[in-house]
PDB file of C-alpha atoms in Angstrom:
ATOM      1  CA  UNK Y 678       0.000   0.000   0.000  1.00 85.00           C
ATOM      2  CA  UNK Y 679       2.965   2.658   0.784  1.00 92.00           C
ATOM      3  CA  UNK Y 680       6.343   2.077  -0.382  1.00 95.00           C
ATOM      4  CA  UNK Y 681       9.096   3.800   1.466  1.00 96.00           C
ATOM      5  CA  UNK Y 682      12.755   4.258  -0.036  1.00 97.00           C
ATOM      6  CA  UNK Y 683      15.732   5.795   1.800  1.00 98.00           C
ATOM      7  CA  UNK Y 684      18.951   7.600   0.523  1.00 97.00           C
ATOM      8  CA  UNK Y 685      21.537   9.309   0.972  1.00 98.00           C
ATOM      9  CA  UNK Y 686      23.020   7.714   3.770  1.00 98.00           C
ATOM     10  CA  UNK Y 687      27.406   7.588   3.453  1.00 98.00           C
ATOM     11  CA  UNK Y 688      30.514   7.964   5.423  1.00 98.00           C
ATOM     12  CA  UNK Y 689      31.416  11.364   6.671  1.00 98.00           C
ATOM     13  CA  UNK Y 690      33.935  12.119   9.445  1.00 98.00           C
ATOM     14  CA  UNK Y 691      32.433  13.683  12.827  1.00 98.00           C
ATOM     15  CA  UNK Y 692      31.545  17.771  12.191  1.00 98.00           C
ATOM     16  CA  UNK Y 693      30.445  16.670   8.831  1.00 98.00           C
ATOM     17  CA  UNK Y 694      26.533  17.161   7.525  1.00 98.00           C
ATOM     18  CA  UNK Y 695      24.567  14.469   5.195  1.00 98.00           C
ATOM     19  CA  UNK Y 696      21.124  14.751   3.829  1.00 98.00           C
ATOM     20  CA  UNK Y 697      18.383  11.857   4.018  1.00 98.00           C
ATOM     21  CA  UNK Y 698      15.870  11.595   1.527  1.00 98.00           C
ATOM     22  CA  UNK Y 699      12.719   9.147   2.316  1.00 97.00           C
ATOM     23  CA  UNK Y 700      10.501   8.585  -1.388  1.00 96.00           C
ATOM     24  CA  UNK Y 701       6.767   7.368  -0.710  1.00 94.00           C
ATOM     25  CA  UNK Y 702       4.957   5.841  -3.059  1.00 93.00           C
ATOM     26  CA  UNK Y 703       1.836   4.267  -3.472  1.00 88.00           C
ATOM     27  CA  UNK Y 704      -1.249   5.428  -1.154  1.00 81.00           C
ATOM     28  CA  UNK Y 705       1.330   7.704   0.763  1.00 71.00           C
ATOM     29  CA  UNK Y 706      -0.945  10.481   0.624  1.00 68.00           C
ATOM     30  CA  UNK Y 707      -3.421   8.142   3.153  1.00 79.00           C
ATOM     31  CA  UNK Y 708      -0.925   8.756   5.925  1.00 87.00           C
ATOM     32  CA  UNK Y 709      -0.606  11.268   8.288  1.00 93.00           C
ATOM     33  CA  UNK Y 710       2.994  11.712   9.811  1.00 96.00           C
ATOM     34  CA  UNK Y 711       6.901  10.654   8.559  1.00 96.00           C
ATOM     35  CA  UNK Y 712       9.212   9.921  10.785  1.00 97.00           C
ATOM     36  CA  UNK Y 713      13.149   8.518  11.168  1.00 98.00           C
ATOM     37  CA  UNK Y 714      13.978   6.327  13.307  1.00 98.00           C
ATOM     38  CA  UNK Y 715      17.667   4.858  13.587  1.00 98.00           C
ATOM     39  CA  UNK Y 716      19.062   1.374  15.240  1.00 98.00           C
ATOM     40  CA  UNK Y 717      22.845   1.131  15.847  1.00 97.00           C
ATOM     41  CA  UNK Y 718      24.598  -2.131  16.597  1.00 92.00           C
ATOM     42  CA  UNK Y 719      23.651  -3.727  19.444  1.00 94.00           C
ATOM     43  CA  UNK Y 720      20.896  -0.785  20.485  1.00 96.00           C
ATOM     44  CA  UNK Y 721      17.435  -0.994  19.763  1.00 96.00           C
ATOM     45  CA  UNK Y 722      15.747   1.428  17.478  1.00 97.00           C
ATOM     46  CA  UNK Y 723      15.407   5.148  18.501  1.00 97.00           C
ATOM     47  CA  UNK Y 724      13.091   7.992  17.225  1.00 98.00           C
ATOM     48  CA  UNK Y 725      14.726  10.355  15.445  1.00 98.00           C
ATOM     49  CA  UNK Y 726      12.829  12.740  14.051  1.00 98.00           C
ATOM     50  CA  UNK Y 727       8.920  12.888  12.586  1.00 98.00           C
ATOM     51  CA  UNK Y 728       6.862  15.381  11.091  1.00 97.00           C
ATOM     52  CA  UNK Y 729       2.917  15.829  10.308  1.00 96.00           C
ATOM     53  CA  UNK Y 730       2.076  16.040   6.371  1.00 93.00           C
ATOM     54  CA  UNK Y 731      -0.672  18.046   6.579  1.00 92.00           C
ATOM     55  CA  UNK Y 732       0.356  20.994   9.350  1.00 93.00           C
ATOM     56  CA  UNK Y 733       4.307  20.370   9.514  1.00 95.00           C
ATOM     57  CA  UNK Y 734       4.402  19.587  13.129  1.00 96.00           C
ATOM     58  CA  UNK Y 735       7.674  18.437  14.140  1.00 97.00           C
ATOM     59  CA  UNK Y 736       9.336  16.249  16.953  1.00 98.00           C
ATOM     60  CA  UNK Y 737      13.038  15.778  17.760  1.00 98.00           C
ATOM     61  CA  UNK Y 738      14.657  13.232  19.997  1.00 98.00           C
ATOM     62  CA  UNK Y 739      16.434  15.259  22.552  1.00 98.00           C
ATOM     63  CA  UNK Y 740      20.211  13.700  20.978  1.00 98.00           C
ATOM     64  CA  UNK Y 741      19.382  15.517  17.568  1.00 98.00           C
ATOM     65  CA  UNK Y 742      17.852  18.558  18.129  1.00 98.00           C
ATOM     66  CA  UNK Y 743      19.304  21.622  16.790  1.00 98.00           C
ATOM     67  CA  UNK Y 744      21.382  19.767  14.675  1.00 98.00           C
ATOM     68  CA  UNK Y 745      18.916  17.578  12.294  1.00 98.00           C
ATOM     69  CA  UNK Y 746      15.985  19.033  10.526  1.00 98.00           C
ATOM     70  CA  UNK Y 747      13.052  17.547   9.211  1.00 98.00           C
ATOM     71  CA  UNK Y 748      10.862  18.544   6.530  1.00 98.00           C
ATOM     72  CA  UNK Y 749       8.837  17.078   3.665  1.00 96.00           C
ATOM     73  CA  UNK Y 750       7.792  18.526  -0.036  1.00 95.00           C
ATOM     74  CA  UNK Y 751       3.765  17.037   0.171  1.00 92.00           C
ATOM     75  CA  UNK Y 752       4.100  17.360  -3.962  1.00 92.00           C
ATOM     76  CA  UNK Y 753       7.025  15.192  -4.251  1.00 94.00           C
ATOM     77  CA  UNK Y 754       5.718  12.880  -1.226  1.00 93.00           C
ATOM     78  CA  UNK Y 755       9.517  13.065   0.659  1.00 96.00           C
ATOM     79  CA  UNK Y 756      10.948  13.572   3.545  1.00 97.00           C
ATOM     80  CA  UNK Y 757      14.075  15.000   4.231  1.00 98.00           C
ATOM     81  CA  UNK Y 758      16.219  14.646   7.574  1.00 98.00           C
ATOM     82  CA  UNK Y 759      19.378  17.336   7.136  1.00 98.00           C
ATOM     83  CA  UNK Y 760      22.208  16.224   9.534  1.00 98.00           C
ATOM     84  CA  UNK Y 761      24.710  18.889  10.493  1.00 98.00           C
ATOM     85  CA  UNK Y 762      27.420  18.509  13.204  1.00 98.00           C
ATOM     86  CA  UNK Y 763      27.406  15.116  13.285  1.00 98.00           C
ATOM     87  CA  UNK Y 764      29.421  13.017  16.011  1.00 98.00           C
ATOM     88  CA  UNK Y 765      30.321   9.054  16.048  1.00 98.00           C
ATOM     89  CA  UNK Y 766      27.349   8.503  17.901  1.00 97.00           C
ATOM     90  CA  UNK Y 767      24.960   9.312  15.406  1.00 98.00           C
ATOM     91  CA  UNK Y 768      26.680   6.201  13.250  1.00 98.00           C
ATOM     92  CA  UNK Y 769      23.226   4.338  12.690  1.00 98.00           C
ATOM     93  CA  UNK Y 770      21.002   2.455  10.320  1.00 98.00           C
ATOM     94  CA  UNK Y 771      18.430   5.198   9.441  1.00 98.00           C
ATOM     95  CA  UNK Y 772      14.774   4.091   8.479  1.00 98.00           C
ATOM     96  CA  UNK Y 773      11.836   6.337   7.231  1.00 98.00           C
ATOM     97  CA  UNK Y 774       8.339   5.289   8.375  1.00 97.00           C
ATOM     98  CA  UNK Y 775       5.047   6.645   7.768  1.00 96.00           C
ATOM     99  CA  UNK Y 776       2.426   6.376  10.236  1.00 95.00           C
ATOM    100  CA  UNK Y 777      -1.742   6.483   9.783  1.00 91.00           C
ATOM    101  CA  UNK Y 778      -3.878   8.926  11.192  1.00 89.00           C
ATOM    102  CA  UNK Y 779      -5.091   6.913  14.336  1.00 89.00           C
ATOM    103  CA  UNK Y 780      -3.085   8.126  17.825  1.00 88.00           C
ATOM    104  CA  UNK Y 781      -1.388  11.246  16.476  1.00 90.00           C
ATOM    105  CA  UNK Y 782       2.118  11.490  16.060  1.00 94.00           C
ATOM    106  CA  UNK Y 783       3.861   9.054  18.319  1.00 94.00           C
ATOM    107  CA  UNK Y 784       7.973   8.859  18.885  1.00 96.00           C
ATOM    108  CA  UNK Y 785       7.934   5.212  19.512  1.00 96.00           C
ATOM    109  CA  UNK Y 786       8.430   2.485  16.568  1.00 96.00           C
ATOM    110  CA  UNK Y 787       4.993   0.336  17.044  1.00 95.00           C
ATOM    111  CA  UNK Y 788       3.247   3.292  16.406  1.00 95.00           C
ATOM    112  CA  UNK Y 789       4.276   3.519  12.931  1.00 96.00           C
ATOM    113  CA  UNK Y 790       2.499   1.166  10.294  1.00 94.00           C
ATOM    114  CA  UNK Y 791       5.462   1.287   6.767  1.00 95.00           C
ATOM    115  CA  UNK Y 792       9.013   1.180   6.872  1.00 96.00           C
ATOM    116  CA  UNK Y 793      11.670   1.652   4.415  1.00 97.00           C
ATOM    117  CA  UNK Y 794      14.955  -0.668   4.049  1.00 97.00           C
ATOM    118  CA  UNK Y 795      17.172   2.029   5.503  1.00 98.00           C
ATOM    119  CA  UNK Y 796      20.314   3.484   4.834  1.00 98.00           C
ATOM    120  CA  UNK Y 797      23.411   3.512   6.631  1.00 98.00           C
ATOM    121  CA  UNK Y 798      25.234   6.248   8.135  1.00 98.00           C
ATOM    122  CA  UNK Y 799      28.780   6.274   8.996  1.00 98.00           C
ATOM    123  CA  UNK Y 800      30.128   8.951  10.961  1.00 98.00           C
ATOM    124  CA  UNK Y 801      33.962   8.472  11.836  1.00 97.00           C
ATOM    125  CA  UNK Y 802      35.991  10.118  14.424  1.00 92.00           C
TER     126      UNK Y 802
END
């Protein structure tokens, strides 16, 4: 029903910035918030980032704020997640996942109903 693909992801030493793009396809339009989540080794998934389609609400996980940005171009149905000052830390597997209307926009993974394969990001010290 929605297709999700990521890019962008790369190497980039620590101070660096990469840019995230999330595609949706499909009945994207049916859904009511993006988000990014990310999953390092041996950690479990962690919200990221989402934002609301419609109204451009946005949430930040306390790690990224001020340095990521999320935003979305309805016309194109993506999502973007810019990533400036980045640190090792932020070295992740980064998904994009779209979430229906039911519950409002949510930080935690259940919440959200389509994932993409995700991209990897490499941030070296």
């Amino acid at each position: 029903q929605v297709q999700l693909v990521e890019s962008g992801g790369g190497v980039v030493q620590a101070g660096g910035s990469l840019r995230l793009s999330c595609a949706a396809s499909g009945r994207a339009f049916s859904t009511y918030a993006m988000g990014w989540f990310r999953q390092a080794p041996g950690k479990d998934r962690e919200f990221v980032a989402a934002i609301t389609w419609s109204s451009g609400i946005t949430r930040y996980a306390d790690s990224v704020r001020g340095r990521f940005t999320i935003s979305r171009d309805n016309a194109k149905n993506t999502v973007y997640l810019q990533m400036n000052s980045l640190k090792p830390e932020d070295t992740a597997v980064y998904s994009c996942a779209a979430k229906a209307p039911l519950g409002g926009l949510v930080t935690y993974p259940g919440g959200y109903n389509y994932w993409g394969q995700g991209t990897q990001v490499t941030v070296s010290s």
